[in-house]
Amino acid sequence: MNAYEILFIIKTNFTEEQRKKVTEKVEKFITEKNGTIIESKPLGLKDFAMELKKERQGYYQQIHFNASNVQLAHLQEELKITEDIFRYMIVKLDSVLTKEELTKITK
């Protein structure tokens, strides 16, 4: 299993309740194939650097999780067909955190 971070954007026309449901849906995609959630936190409303598909802002959500390659592939397939998520990016946690930070959150 590897540790990953997913950062995804939800459109601004979603209510807080709808954003919560989208986040729960992504978390379910991770856990239904035996992945584990390390941490999940909303980052709030942020401006885009440039206009994307006529949108200038979005609600950002960050989730740290553990998953195998098979689980990660399943997550990516589910995200491709999910219309609720505007954009997403998945990276390995060791590429964005120091070894000390990674050790702290994966214990």
Coordinates of C-alpha atoms in Angstrom, one line a residue:
M1 CA 0.0 0.0 0.0
N2 CA 1.1 3.5 -0.8
A3 CA 0.0 6.8 0.7
Y4 CA -1.7 9.3 -1.6
E5 CA -3.3 12.7 -1.6
I6 CA -6.3 13.6 -3.7
L7 CA -7.2 17.2 -4.2
F8 CA -10.5 17.8 -5.9
I9 CA -12.6 20.8 -6.8
I10 CA -16.4 21.1 -6.4
K11 CA -18.3 23.7 -8.3
T12 CA -19.5 26.8 -6.4
N13 CA -23.2 26.2 -7.2
F14 CA -23.2 23.2 -4.7
T15 CA -24.6 23.8 -1.2
E16 CA -22.6 22.8 1.8
E17 CA -24.7 19.6 2.2
Q18 CA -24.1 18.7 -1.5
R19 CA -20.3 19.2 -1.1
K20 CA -20.4 17.0 2.0
K21 CA -22.1 14.2 0.0
V22 CA -19.6 14.5 -2.8
T23 CA -16.7 14.2 -0.3
E24 CA -18.4 11.2 1.3
K25 CA -18.8 9.6 -2.2
V26 CA -15.1 10.0 -2.9
E27 CA -14.2 8.6 0.5
K28 CA -16.5 5.6 -0.2
F29 CA -14.7 5.0 -3.5
I30 CA -11.5 4.8 -1.5
T31 CA -12.8 2.5 1.3
E32 CA -15.0 0.2 -0.8
K33 CA -11.9 -1.5 -2.2
N34 CA -10.2 -1.7 1.3
G35 CA -8.3 1.6 1.0
T36 CA -8.0 3.6 4.2
I37 CA -8.6 7.3 4.8
I38 CA -5.8 9.0 6.8
E39 CA -7.2 12.5 6.8
S40 CA -9.9 14.5 5.1
K41 CA -10.2 18.3 5.2
P42 CA -12.0 21.0 3.3
L43 CA -9.7 23.8 2.1
G44 CA -12.6 26.1 1.3
L45 CA -13.4 28.4 -1.6
K46 CA -10.4 29.4 -3.7
D47 CA -9.9 31.5 -6.9
F48 CA -8.5 29.8 -10.0
A49 CA -5.4 31.2 -11.6
M50 CA -7.4 31.5 -14.8
E51 CA -11.0 30.9 -15.9
L52 CA -11.8 27.2 -16.5
K53 CA -15.0 26.2 -18.2
K54 CA -16.5 29.6 -17.4
E55 CA -15.7 29.1 -13.7
R56 CA -13.5 31.4 -11.7
Q57 CA -13.7 29.7 -8.3
G58 CA -14.2 26.3 -6.7
Y59 CA -14.4 24.5 -3.3
Y60 CA -11.3 22.5 -2.7
Q61 CA -11.2 19.3 -0.7
Q62 CA -8.1 17.3 0.3
I63 CA -8.0 13.7 1.3
H64 CA -4.9 11.7 2.4
F65 CA -5.3 7.9 2.0
N66 CA -3.6 4.6 1.7
A67 CA -4.3 2.4 -1.3
S68 CA -2.9 -0.3 -3.5
N69 CA -2.4 0.2 -7.2
V70 CA -5.6 -1.7 -7.9
Q71 CA -7.5 0.4 -5.5
L72 CA -6.1 3.6 -7.0
A73 CA -7.1 2.5 -10.5
H74 CA -10.6 1.8 -9.2
L75 CA -10.8 5.3 -7.7
Q76 CA -9.6 6.9 -10.9
E77 CA -12.2 5.1 -13.0
E78 CA -15.0 6.2 -10.6
L79 CA -13.8 9.8 -10.7
K80 CA -13.8 9.9 -14.5
I81 CA -17.5 9.2 -14.6
T82 CA -18.4 11.4 -11.6
E83 CA -20.0 14.7 -12.8
D84 CA -20.0 16.3 -9.3
I85 CA -16.2 16.8 -9.3
F86 CA -14.9 19.7 -11.4
R87 CA -11.2 18.7 -11.4
Y88 CA -9.0 16.3 -9.4
M89 CA -5.4 15.5 -8.9
I90 CA -3.8 12.5 -7.2
V91 CA -0.2 12.4 -6.0
K92 CA 1.9 10.2 -3.8
L93 CA 2.3 11.7 -0.4
D94 CA 6.0 11.2 -0.3
S95 CA 6.3 13.7 -3.2
V96 CA 4.6 16.5 -1.3
L97 CA 5.5 15.8 2.4
T98 CA 8.8 15.4 4.1
K99 CA 9.7 11.9 5.5
E100 CA 9.0 13.2 9.1
E101 CA 5.5 14.5 8.1
L102 CA 4.7 11.3 6.2
T103 CA 5.7 9.2 9.2
K104 CA 3.5 11.3 11.5
I105 CA 0.3 11.0 9.5
T106 CA 0.7 7.3 8.4
K107 CA 1.1 5.9 11.9

